Amino acid sequence: MTRRRIRHTFYVAPALALIALFVYYPIVENVRLSLFKFSVFRPGMRYVGLENYRQAFQDPVFWHALLNNVCYAVTSVVFQVGAALVLAAVLEELIGRRLRGVLRAVYFIPAAVSMTVAGLLFQFLYQPDAGLVNSALDAVGLGGLRHDWLGDTATSIWGVINMSQWQSFGYTTMLLTVAIQRIPRELYEAATVDGAGRIRTFFHVTVPMVREMTTLLIILTVSGAFLVFNEVMVMTGGGPANSSQVLGTWLYASAFTGDDMGYAAAIGTVIFLITFAAGALQLLHSRRKAVAA
Amino acid sequence: MTLTLGRPARTAPAPARPGTRRPARFGPVAARVLAYGALAALAVAVIYPLCWMALAGLKSNGEIFSDPWGLPADPRWSTYADAWHQGVLGYLLNSVLVTSASVLAVVLVSAWAAYGLTRLDIPCSQPALLLVLGAMMLSPTVALVPLSQLLQALGIYDTYWALIVLYTAFKVPFTTFLIRAYLLGQPVEVEEAAFIDGASRWQTFWRVVVPMARPILASAAVLQALFAWNEYAFALVFITDDRLKTLPVGLADMAGRLNSNWPVLFAGLTIAALPMIVIFLIGQRHFVRGLAAGMGK
């Protein structure tokens, strides 16, 4: 009896071992390391208590990076949840089945392309002289708006955010479509019988019926926005003058360029707390759903 | 409502709902034309940069700057071969290796765990389940500093193992969750019958559970492939040997190295982008099902 139960644990053991060693342990260790000052090149660690956190709160780049993450989160929620929901509803409503499938696949394709590919491509599109963005502006007579998009501290982060909307909205549109397809047709018929127009139907049937999915997507999008790394690293490296720095890249720069490992760990803990809060919300959300079901 | 996305149409398109076609007013028709136009424009805006990238790989450097919108006057296919030899081949092989190993590992480990957690009587199953699912909330990039120390201590820093192990460990929680949800919805009778007929647990798992769960295993594999193929932060920090670099980091390096030989870079980017686009177009069905399942119905 107990022998068998012990044998059964071997099915779960590899998963638990991997998770414990590579997911849980590093998070705990990261909190511990954030209380020290240390370097890769010199041996020894100096305990400094909460000094690294105080350093973060007094570091203008840290605050700017956090602000950039917030801009990222807000923009992504607007486009990848709001606009994507409208798009998914319009697709369901307007178009023949075959064309609808093609359009959805087209919108999704950038999500299948690696962020590095997309980043390097857009880096060129934003080029001040030959880039397509500027030459398109010229072509439609808006040449006055020509700009060195990634090279200007005022616009660099927006260049990156814009690329990432291009890349990801098709993914959320796909998910929202799945949610919309699960809405019983009768509700739409009832709305029509009651004389509701398209826009009213959208707000009174579609939006409430996919609330589960939108809540989940908002949580995922927000926590994703605080983990942004790759696209910033590839497109601007956080520059110029740290203007496009986000928490993830500032952590990287502090650790592997600035060699301030303890400080980097402290930034890691801050990111962890923010994304953990988002994750906890998600868990609560799915728990409530499970109870309701 | 069943999930019909991406599958061939089984039924004729639904007739327009009564009332959606209002008696002739100018508005709705114009609105419809406007909507179609907007959808088409969006599709072009989305896909154009990618087509442009593939074409730019056939141009000369001068052409890209003097005539960015034009078609290549004299397509140079050799640029693609150039890109291939500039290291793209090596990065591609590394990506294929790391991705396939982690796909295999994550599906196996998660399927075992999901089976153990749904079908078997194990000690402390509740805490174990919580431990697995809780790990979904922890995100990879946060712990770069301790992970680099850990990998060094384990002696796998700067080897393929670093990436394979991390890609597996960080996706086991989600993949287990996915497979577990699927198994919970499946009847246990066949498994019990096999077990009673004398199959061991192990045999039952391989001969009954794995074939039965094939659709969700395929979805999990596709999602993992997408993740591992595109992952950047770990690949950047934990691999320094140029021969071991995967596509995302390798391409970024190549961009720096080529020093504005744009056609070769665009050819390289196109080569890197194609496999996943093709896999997506072939496996759309599993893809969407995986996404939908992952979101919790």
Coordinates of C-alpha atoms in Angstrom, one line a residue:
Chain A
M1 CA 0.0 0.0 0.0
T2 CA 2.5 2.6 1.1
R3 CA 5.1 1.1 -1.2
R4 CA 2.7 1.7 -4.1
R5 CA 2.0 5.3 -3.0
I6 CA 5.7 5.9 -2.9
R7 CA 6.2 4.5 -6.3
H8 CA 3.4 6.8 -7.6
T9 CA 5.3 9.8 -6.4
F10 CA 7.9 9.2 -9.1
Y11 CA 5.4 10.5 -11.6
V12 CA 5.3 13.8 -9.9
A13 CA 8.8 14.0 -8.6
P14 CA 10.6 15.2 -11.8
A15 CA 8.2 18.1 -12.1
L16 CA 8.5 19.1 -8.5
A17 CA 12.3 18.8 -8.5
L18 CA 12.6 21.0 -11.6
I19 CA 10.2 23.6 -10.3
A20 CA 11.7 23.7 -6.8
L21 CA 15.3 24.0 -8.0
F22 CA 14.9 26.4 -11.0
V23 CA 11.7 28.4 -10.1
Y24 CA 11.2 28.6 -6.4
Y25 CA 14.8 28.5 -5.1
P26 CA 16.0 31.4 -7.4
I27 CA 13.1 33.6 -6.3
V28 CA 13.9 33.1 -2.6
E29 CA 17.7 33.4 -3.2
N30 CA 17.0 36.6 -5.2
V31 CA 15.4 38.2 -2.1
R32 CA 18.4 37.2 0.0
L33 CA 20.9 38.5 -2.5
S34 CA 19.1 41.8 -2.7
L35 CA 20.3 42.5 0.9
F36 CA 24.0 42.4 -0.2
K37 CA 26.4 44.4 -2.2
F38 CA 28.6 42.2 -4.4
S39 CA 30.4 41.9 -7.7
V40 CA 31.2 39.2 -10.1
F41 CA 34.8 40.1 -10.2
R42 CA 35.6 40.6 -6.5
P43 CA 35.0 37.8 -4.0
G44 CA 33.0 38.5 -0.9
M45 CA 29.6 39.9 -0.2
R46 CA 28.8 42.8 2.1
Y47 CA 25.5 42.8 4.0
V48 CA 23.7 46.2 3.5
G49 CA 20.2 45.5 4.6
L50 CA 17.6 47.5 2.6
E51 CA 20.2 49.8 1.1
N52 CA 19.7 48.4 -2.4
Y53 CA 16.0 49.3 -2.2
R54 CA 16.7 52.8 -0.9
Q55 CA 19.1 53.1 -3.9
A56 CA 16.3 52.1 -6.2
F57 CA 13.9 54.6 -4.8
Q58 CA 16.5 57.4 -5.2
D59 CA 17.5 56.3 -8.7
P60 CA 15.8 58.5 -11.4
V61 CA 16.4 55.8 -14.0
F62 CA 14.5 53.2 -11.9
W63 CA 11.5 55.5 -11.7
H64 CA 11.7 56.3 -15.4
A65 CA 11.9 52.6 -16.2
L66 CA 8.9 52.0 -14.0
L67 CA 7.0 54.8 -15.7
N68 CA 7.8 53.2 -19.1
N69 CA 6.5 49.9 -17.9
V70 CA 3.3 51.6 -16.8
C71 CA 3.0 53.3 -20.3
Y72 CA 3.5 49.8 -21.8
A73 CA 0.8 48.3 -19.6
V74 CA -1.8 51.0 -20.3
T75 CA -1.2 51.0 -24.1
S76 CA -1.2 47.2 -24.3
V77 CA -4.5 47.0 -22.4
V78 CA -6.1 49.6 -24.7
F79 CA -4.9 47.9 -27.9
Q80 CA -4.6 44.2 -27.0
V81 CA -7.8 44.0 -25.0
G82 CA -10.0 46.9 -26.0
A83 CA -9.3 47.3 -29.7
A84 CA -8.8 43.5 -30.1
L85 CA -12.2 42.9 -28.6
V86 CA -13.8 45.3 -31.1
L87 CA -11.9 43.7 -33.9
A88 CA -12.9 40.2 -32.9
A89 CA -16.5 41.3 -32.7
V90 CA -16.5 43.0 -36.1
L91 CA -14.8 39.9 -37.6
E92 CA -17.5 37.6 -36.2
E93 CA -20.3 39.9 -37.3
L94 CA -19.4 41.1 -40.7
I95 CA -17.5 38.6 -42.7
G96 CA -17.9 35.2 -44.4
R97 CA -16.4 32.3 -42.6
R98 CA -13.5 31.7 -45.0
L99 CA -12.4 35.3 -45.3
R100 CA -12.7 35.6 -41.5
G101 CA -10.3 32.7 -41.0
V102 CA -7.8 34.2 -43.4
L103 CA -7.9 37.6 -41.8
R104 CA -7.5 36.1 -38.3
A105 CA -4.5 34.1 -39.4
V106 CA -2.9 37.2 -41.1
Y107 CA -3.4 39.3 -37.9
F108 CA -1.8 36.5 -35.9
I109 CA 1.3 35.9 -38.1
P110 CA 3.5 38.6 -36.4
A111 CA 3.0 36.8 -33.1
A112 CA 4.6 33.7 -34.6
V113 CA 7.6 35.8 -35.6
S114 CA 10.3 36.1 -33.0
M115 CA 10.5 39.4 -31.1
T116 CA 14.1 39.7 -32.2
V117 CA 13.1 39.5 -35.8
A118 CA 10.3 42.0 -35.4
G119 CA 12.6 44.3 -33.3
L120 CA 15.4 44.4 -35.8
L121 CA 13.0 44.9 -38.7
F122 CA 11.2 47.8 -37.0
Q123 CA 14.6 49.3 -36.1
F124 CA 15.1 49.7 -39.8
L125 CA 11.5 50.9 -40.5
Y126 CA 12.1 53.7 -37.9
Q127 CA 15.4 54.8 -39.5
P128 CA 15.5 58.6 -39.9
D129 CA 16.5 58.6 -43.6
A130 CA 15.5 55.5 -45.4
G131 CA 13.0 54.0 -43.0
L132 CA 9.5 53.3 -44.3
V133 CA 7.8 55.2 -41.5
N134 CA 9.3 58.5 -42.5
S135 CA 9.0 57.9 -46.2
A136 CA 5.4 56.9 -45.8
L137 CA 4.8 60.2 -43.9
D138 CA 6.5 62.0 -46.9
A139 CA 4.3 60.2 -49.3
V140 CA 1.0 61.3 -47.7
G141 CA 2.3 64.8 -47.3
L142 CA 3.0 64.7 -43.6
G143 CA 6.7 65.1 -44.2
G144 CA 6.8 67.6 -41.4
L145 CA 6.3 64.8 -38.9
R146 CA 9.6 63.0 -40.0
H147 CA 11.5 62.0 -37.0
D148 CA 14.3 59.9 -35.7
W149 CA 11.8 57.8 -33.8
L150 CA 14.2 55.6 -31.8
G151 CA 17.0 58.1 -31.6
D152 CA 14.9 60.8 -29.8
T153 CA 14.6 60.4 -26.0
A154 CA 11.0 61.7 -26.2
T155 CA 9.8 59.0 -28.6
S156 CA 12.1 56.0 -28.2
I157 CA 9.9 54.0 -25.8
W158 CA 6.8 54.7 -27.9
G159 CA 8.6 53.3 -31.0
V160 CA 9.1 50.1 -29.0
I161 CA 5.6 50.0 -27.6
N162 CA 4.2 50.5 -31.1
M163 CA 6.2 47.6 -32.5
S164 CA 5.0 45.3 -29.7
Q165 CA 1.3 46.2 -30.4
W166 CA 1.8 45.3 -34.0
Q167 CA 3.3 42.0 -32.8
S168 CA 0.8 40.9 -30.2
F169 CA -2.7 42.2 -31.0
G170 CA -3.5 39.2 -33.3
Y171 CA -2.8 36.8 -30.5
T172 CA -5.4 38.4 -28.2
T173 CA -7.8 38.9 -31.0
M174 CA -7.6 35.1 -31.6
L175 CA -8.4 34.4 -27.9
L176 CA -11.3 36.9 -27.8
T177 CA -12.7 35.3 -30.9
V178 CA -12.7 31.9 -29.1
A179 CA -14.6 33.6 -26.3
I180 CA -17.1 35.3 -28.6
Q181 CA -17.8 32.0 -30.4
R182 CA -18.8 30.5 -27.1
I183 CA -21.6 33.0 -26.5
P184 CA -25.0 31.3 -27.2
R185 CA -26.5 32.6 -30.5
E186 CA -29.9 33.0 -28.8
L187 CA -28.7 36.0 -26.9
Y188 CA -27.9 37.8 -30.1
E189 CA -31.3 36.8 -31.6
A190 CA -33.0 38.1 -28.5
A191 CA -31.2 41.4 -28.7
T192 CA -32.2 41.7 -32.3
V193 CA -35.8 41.0 -31.5
D194 CA -35.7 43.7 -28.9
G195 CA -34.5 46.0 -31.6
A196 CA -31.0 46.6 -30.3
G197 CA -28.6 47.9 -32.9
R198 CA -25.1 46.5 -33.5
I199 CA -23.4 48.9 -31.1
R200 CA -25.9 48.3 -28.3
T201 CA -25.6 44.6 -28.9
F202 CA -21.9 44.8 -28.6
F203 CA -22.0 46.6 -25.3
H204 CA -25.0 44.7 -23.8
V205 CA -24.3 41.2 -25.0
T206 CA -20.8 40.7 -26.2
V207 CA -18.9 42.7 -23.6
P208 CA -20.6 41.2 -20.6
M209 CA -20.4 37.7 -22.0
V210 CA -16.7 37.7 -22.5
R211 CA -15.9 39.4 -19.3
E212 CA -14.1 36.3 -18.0
M213 CA -11.7 36.4 -20.9
T214 CA -11.1 40.2 -20.8
T215 CA -10.4 40.2 -17.1
L216 CA -7.9 37.4 -17.6
L217 CA -6.3 39.1 -20.6
I218 CA -6.0 42.4 -18.7
I219 CA -4.2 40.6 -15.9
L220 CA -1.9 38.7 -18.3
T221 CA -1.2 41.9 -20.4
V222 CA -0.3 44.0 -17.3
S223 CA 2.0 41.4 -15.8
G224 CA 3.5 40.9 -19.3
A225 CA 4.1 44.7 -19.6
F226 CA 6.2 44.6 -16.4
L227 CA 8.4 41.8 -17.8
V228 CA 9.2 43.4 -21.1
F229 CA 12.8 42.8 -22.0
N230 CA 13.6 41.4 -25.4
E231 CA 12.2 44.1 -27.7
V232 CA 13.7 47.0 -25.7
M233 CA 17.1 45.2 -25.6
V234 CA 17.1 44.6 -29.3
M235 CA 15.7 47.9 -30.5
T236 CA 17.3 50.5 -28.3
G237 CA 19.2 48.7 -25.5
G238 CA 17.4 51.0 -23.2
G239 CA 18.8 54.2 -24.8
P240 CA 19.2 56.9 -25.8
A241 CA 20.2 58.2 -22.4
N242 CA 18.2 55.5 -20.6
S243 CA 15.0 57.0 -22.1
S244 CA 13.6 53.6 -23.1
Q245 CA 14.8 51.7 -20.1
V246 CA 12.3 49.3 -18.5
L247 CA 12.7 47.5 -15.3
G248 CA 13.8 44.3 -17.0
T249 CA 16.5 46.0 -19.0
W250 CA 17.6 48.1 -16.1
L251 CA 18.0 45.0 -14.0
Y252 CA 20.2 43.5 -16.8
A253 CA 22.2 46.7 -17.2
S254 CA 22.8 47.0 -13.4
A255 CA 23.9 43.3 -13.1
F256 CA 25.9 42.6 -16.2
T257 CA 27.1 46.0 -17.3
G258 CA 27.2 47.9 -14.0
D259 CA 28.3 44.9 -12.0
D260 CA 26.0 45.9 -9.1
M261 CA 24.5 42.4 -8.5
G262 CA 22.8 43.2 -5.3
Y263 CA 21.0 46.2 -6.8
A264 CA 19.9 44.1 -9.8
A265 CA 18.5 41.5 -7.4
A266 CA 16.6 44.3 -5.6
I267 CA 15.1 45.4 -8.9
G268 CA 14.2 41.8 -9.6
T269 CA 12.3 41.6 -6.3
V270 CA 10.3 44.7 -7.2
I271 CA 9.4 43.2 -10.6
F272 CA 8.5 40.0 -8.8
L273 CA 6.2 41.7 -6.3
I274 CA 4.3 43.5 -9.1
T275 CA 3.9 40.5 -11.3
F276 CA 3.1 38.3 -8.3
A277 CA 0.3 40.6 -7.4
A278 CA -1.1 40.3 -10.9
G279 CA -0.7 36.5 -10.7
A280 CA -2.5 36.3 -7.4
L281 CA -5.4 38.3 -8.8
Q282 CA -5.5 35.8 -11.7
L283 CA -5.6 32.9 -9.3
L284 CA -8.3 34.5 -7.2
H285 CA -10.2 35.2 -10.4
S286 CA -10.1 31.6 -11.6
R287 CA -10.9 30.3 -8.0
R288 CA -14.0 32.4 -7.9
K289 CA -14.9 31.1 -11.3
A290 CA -14.4 27.5 -10.2
V291 CA -16.7 28.2 -7.2
A292 CA -19.3 29.7 -9.4
A293 CA -19.2 26.9 -11.9
Chain B
M1 CA -20.8 26.5 -28.6
T2 CA -18.1 24.4 -30.0
L3 CA -14.8 25.7 -31.0
T4 CA -14.8 26.1 -34.8
L5 CA -11.9 28.4 -35.3
G6 CA -9.4 27.3 -37.9
R7 CA -11.3 24.2 -38.8
P8 CA -12.8 23.7 -42.2
A9 CA -16.4 24.8 -42.3
R10 CA -18.7 21.9 -41.5
T11 CA -21.9 23.8 -41.9
A12 CA -23.0 26.4 -44.3
P13 CA -22.4 30.0 -43.2
A14 CA -25.2 31.1 -40.9
P15 CA -27.8 33.2 -42.7
A16 CA -27.7 36.8 -41.7
R17 CA -29.5 37.3 -38.5
P18 CA -33.0 38.8 -38.9
G19 CA -32.8 42.5 -38.4
T20 CA -29.1 42.9 -39.0
R21 CA -30.1 43.9 -42.5
R22 CA -32.1 47.0 -41.9
P23 CA -34.4 48.5 -44.6
A24 CA -32.5 50.6 -46.9
R25 CA -30.8 53.4 -45.2
F26 CA -27.6 54.8 -46.4
G27 CA -25.8 54.3 -43.1
P28 CA -25.4 50.5 -42.8
V29 CA -24.0 50.0 -46.4
A30 CA -21.5 52.8 -46.0
A31 CA -20.5 51.4 -42.6
R32 CA -20.1 48.0 -44.0
V33 CA -17.8 49.2 -46.8
L34 CA -15.9 51.3 -44.3
A35 CA -15.4 48.3 -42.0
Y36 CA -14.2 46.0 -44.9
G37 CA -11.8 48.7 -46.0
A38 CA -10.5 49.1 -42.5
L39 CA -10.0 45.4 -42.0
A40 CA -8.2 45.1 -45.3
A41 CA -6.0 48.1 -44.5
L42 CA -5.2 46.6 -41.1
A43 CA -4.2 43.3 -42.8
V44 CA -1.9 45.1 -45.2
A45 CA -0.3 47.1 -42.4
V46 CA 0.3 43.9 -40.5
I47 CA 1.7 41.8 -43.3
Y48 CA 3.4 44.4 -45.4
P49 CA 6.5 44.8 -43.2
L50 CA 7.1 41.1 -43.3
C51 CA 6.8 40.9 -47.1
W52 CA 9.0 43.9 -47.3
M53 CA 11.6 42.2 -45.2
A54 CA 11.6 39.1 -47.4
L55 CA 12.0 41.3 -50.6
A56 CA 14.7 43.5 -49.1
G57 CA 16.8 40.4 -48.7
L58 CA 16.8 40.3 -52.5
K59 CA 17.9 43.9 -53.1
S60 CA 21.2 45.6 -53.0
N61 CA 22.1 47.8 -50.2
G62 CA 21.8 50.9 -52.4
E63 CA 18.4 49.8 -53.6
I64 CA 17.0 49.5 -50.1
F65 CA 17.9 53.2 -49.5
S66 CA 17.2 54.7 -52.9
D67 CA 13.9 52.8 -53.7
P68 CA 12.6 51.4 -50.4
W69 CA 9.1 50.7 -51.8
G70 CA 10.1 49.2 -55.1
L71 CA 10.5 45.5 -56.1
P72 CA 14.0 44.3 -56.4
A73 CA 15.2 45.2 -59.9
D74 CA 17.5 42.3 -60.1
P75 CA 16.8 39.7 -57.4
R76 CA 20.0 38.5 -55.8
W77 CA 19.3 35.1 -54.3
S78 CA 22.9 34.8 -53.3
T79 CA 22.1 37.2 -50.4
Y80 CA 20.1 34.4 -48.8
A81 CA 23.0 32.0 -49.2
D82 CA 25.3 34.7 -47.7
A83 CA 23.1 35.1 -44.7
W84 CA 23.0 31.3 -44.3
H85 CA 26.8 31.2 -44.2
Q86 CA 27.1 34.3 -41.9
G87 CA 26.0 32.0 -39.1
V88 CA 22.3 31.7 -39.5
L89 CA 22.6 28.0 -40.2
G90 CA 24.5 27.5 -36.9
Y91 CA 22.0 29.6 -34.9
L92 CA 19.1 27.7 -36.6
L93 CA 20.5 24.3 -35.6
N94 CA 21.0 25.5 -32.0
S95 CA 17.5 26.7 -31.9
V96 CA 16.1 23.5 -33.3
L97 CA 18.1 21.4 -30.8
V98 CA 17.2 23.5 -27.7
T99 CA 13.6 23.8 -28.8
S100 CA 13.0 20.2 -29.6
A101 CA 14.7 19.0 -26.5
S102 CA 12.7 21.3 -24.3
V103 CA 9.4 20.4 -26.0
L104 CA 10.1 16.7 -25.5
A105 CA 11.1 17.2 -21.9
V106 CA 8.3 19.6 -20.9
V107 CA 5.6 17.4 -22.5
L108 CA 7.0 14.2 -20.8
V109 CA 7.5 15.7 -17.4
S110 CA 4.2 17.5 -17.4
A111 CA 2.2 14.5 -18.6
W112 CA 3.7 12.3 -15.9
A113 CA 2.9 15.0 -13.3
A114 CA -0.6 15.5 -14.6
Y115 CA -1.2 11.8 -14.6
G116 CA 0.1 11.4 -11.1
L117 CA -2.0 14.3 -9.8
T118 CA -5.2 13.2 -11.4
R119 CA -5.2 9.5 -11.4
L120 CA -2.9 8.2 -8.7
D121 CA -3.0 8.1 -5.0
I122 CA 0.1 10.0 -3.9
P123 CA 1.0 11.4 -0.5
C124 CA 0.5 15.1 -0.1
S125 CA -1.2 15.5 -3.4
Q126 CA -2.9 18.8 -2.5
P127 CA 0.3 20.6 -1.5
A128 CA 2.1 19.1 -4.5
L129 CA -0.7 20.5 -6.8
L130 CA -0.5 23.9 -5.2
L131 CA 3.3 24.0 -5.5
V132 CA 3.0 23.2 -9.3
L133 CA 0.2 25.6 -10.0
G134 CA 1.6 28.4 -7.8
A135 CA 4.8 28.3 -9.9
M136 CA 2.8 29.7 -12.8
M137 CA 2.8 33.1 -11.1
L138 CA 6.6 33.3 -11.0
S139 CA 8.2 34.9 -14.0
P140 CA 11.5 34.0 -15.6
T141 CA 13.4 37.2 -16.0
V142 CA 13.1 38.3 -12.4
A143 CA 15.7 36.0 -11.1
L144 CA 18.6 36.4 -13.6
V145 CA 21.2 37.0 -10.9
P146 CA 20.6 33.9 -8.7
L147 CA 20.0 31.8 -11.7
S148 CA 23.4 32.7 -13.2
Q149 CA 25.0 31.7 -9.9
L150 CA 23.0 28.5 -9.8
L151 CA 23.9 27.4 -13.3
Q152 CA 27.5 28.1 -12.6
A153 CA 27.4 26.0 -9.5
L154 CA 25.8 23.2 -11.4
G155 CA 28.4 23.4 -14.1
I156 CA 25.9 23.9 -17.0
Y157 CA 26.4 27.6 -17.5
D158 CA 27.2 28.3 -21.2
T159 CA 26.0 24.9 -22.4
Y160 CA 22.8 23.8 -24.2
W161 CA 21.7 22.3 -20.9
A162 CA 21.3 25.7 -19.3
L163 CA 18.6 26.6 -21.8
I164 CA 16.9 23.2 -22.1
V165 CA 16.6 22.8 -18.3
L166 CA 15.3 26.4 -17.8
Y167 CA 12.9 26.3 -20.7
T168 CA 11.5 23.0 -19.3
A169 CA 11.3 24.0 -15.7
F170 CA 9.6 27.4 -16.3
K171 CA 6.9 25.8 -18.5
V172 CA 6.2 22.7 -16.5
P173 CA 3.7 24.4 -14.3
F174 CA 1.6 25.7 -17.1
T175 CA 1.8 22.6 -19.2
T176 CA 0.9 20.4 -16.3
F177 CA -2.1 22.6 -15.6
L178 CA -3.1 22.3 -19.3
I179 CA -2.8 18.5 -19.4
R180 CA -4.4 18.0 -16.0
A181 CA -7.4 20.0 -17.0
Y182 CA -7.8 17.8 -20.1
L183 CA -7.4 14.5 -18.1
L184 CA -9.9 15.6 -15.6
G185 CA -12.4 15.8 -18.4
Q186 CA -11.7 12.3 -19.7
P187 CA -13.4 9.1 -18.5
V188 CA -11.2 6.8 -16.4
E189 CA -12.9 3.5 -17.3
V190 CA -10.6 2.6 -20.2
E191 CA -7.6 3.1 -18.0
E192 CA -9.1 1.0 -15.2
A193 CA -10.0 -1.7 -17.6
A194 CA -6.4 -1.8 -18.9
F195 CA -5.1 -1.9 -15.3
I196 CA -7.4 -4.7 -14.3
D197 CA -6.4 -6.6 -17.5
G198 CA -2.9 -6.7 -16.0
A199 CA -1.2 -3.7 -17.5
S200 CA 1.1 -2.0 -15.1
R201 CA 0.6 1.7 -14.3
W202 CA 3.5 2.5 -16.5
Q203 CA 2.0 0.5 -19.5
T204 CA -1.4 2.0 -18.9
F205 CA 0.2 5.5 -19.0
W206 CA 1.9 4.9 -22.3
R207 CA -0.7 2.7 -24.1
V208 CA -3.9 4.4 -22.9
V209 CA -3.3 7.8 -21.4
V210 CA -0.8 9.2 -23.9
P211 CA -2.8 8.2 -27.0
M212 CA -6.0 9.5 -25.4
A213 CA -4.4 12.9 -24.5
R214 CA -2.7 13.3 -27.9
P215 CA -4.6 16.5 -28.9
I216 CA -3.7 18.4 -25.7
L217 CA -0.1 17.1 -25.9
A218 CA 0.1 18.5 -29.4
S219 CA -1.2 21.8 -28.3
A220 CA 1.2 21.9 -25.4
A221 CA 4.1 21.1 -27.8
V222 CA 3.2 23.9 -30.2
L223 CA 3.0 26.4 -27.4
Q224 CA 6.3 25.3 -25.9
A225 CA 8.0 25.4 -29.3
L226 CA 6.8 29.0 -29.8
F227 CA 8.1 30.0 -26.4
A228 CA 11.5 28.2 -26.7
W229 CA 12.1 29.4 -30.2
N230 CA 11.6 33.0 -29.3
E231 CA 13.1 33.2 -25.8
Y232 CA 15.7 35.9 -25.4
A233 CA 16.7 36.8 -21.9
F234 CA 18.0 33.4 -20.7
A235 CA 19.7 32.8 -24.1
L236 CA 21.4 36.2 -23.8
V237 CA 22.7 35.9 -20.3
F238 CA 23.5 32.2 -20.0
I239 CA 25.1 31.5 -23.3
T240 CA 28.3 33.4 -24.2
D241 CA 29.9 30.9 -26.6
D242 CA 29.0 32.1 -30.1
R243 CA 28.8 28.6 -31.4
L244 CA 26.0 27.8 -28.9
K245 CA 23.8 30.8 -29.5
T246 CA 20.2 30.4 -30.5
L247 CA 18.5 32.4 -33.3
P248 CA 17.1 35.4 -31.3
V249 CA 20.4 36.3 -29.7
G250 CA 22.4 35.2 -32.7
L251 CA 20.5 37.4 -35.1
A252 CA 20.9 40.4 -32.8
D253 CA 24.6 39.7 -32.7
M254 CA 24.7 39.4 -36.4
A255 CA 22.9 42.7 -36.8
G256 CA 25.7 44.4 -34.8
R257 CA 28.4 42.5 -36.7
L258 CA 27.2 43.1 -40.2
N259 CA 27.5 46.8 -39.7
S260 CA 24.7 47.9 -42.0
N261 CA 24.9 45.3 -44.7
W262 CA 21.1 45.3 -44.6
P263 CA 20.2 42.9 -47.4
V264 CA 22.1 40.0 -45.6
L265 CA 20.5 40.9 -42.3
F266 CA 17.0 41.0 -43.8
A267 CA 17.6 37.7 -45.6
G268 CA 18.7 36.2 -42.2
L269 CA 15.6 37.6 -40.5
T270 CA 13.4 36.1 -43.1
I271 CA 15.1 32.7 -42.8
A272 CA 14.6 32.9 -39.0
A273 CA 10.9 33.9 -39.3
L274 CA 9.8 31.3 -41.8
P275 CA 9.8 28.1 -39.7
M276 CA 7.4 29.3 -37.1
I277 CA 5.1 30.9 -39.6
V278 CA 4.9 27.6 -41.5
I279 CA 4.4 25.6 -38.3
F280 CA 1.6 28.0 -37.2
L281 CA -0.2 27.8 -40.5
I282 CA 0.0 24.0 -40.5
G283 CA -0.9 23.5 -36.9
Q284 CA -3.4 26.3 -36.5
R285 CA -6.0 24.0 -35.0
H286 CA -3.8 22.7 -32.2
F287 CA -2.5 26.2 -31.7
V288 CA -5.9 27.8 -31.1
R289 CA -7.1 24.9 -29.0
G290 CA -4.0 25.2 -26.9
L291 CA -4.5 28.9 -26.5
A292 CA -8.1 28.5 -25.6
A293 CA -7.4 25.7 -23.1
G294 CA -4.6 27.7 -21.5
M295 CA -6.9 30.6 -20.9
G296 CA -9.2 28.5 -18.8
K297 CA -12.6 28.1 -20.4

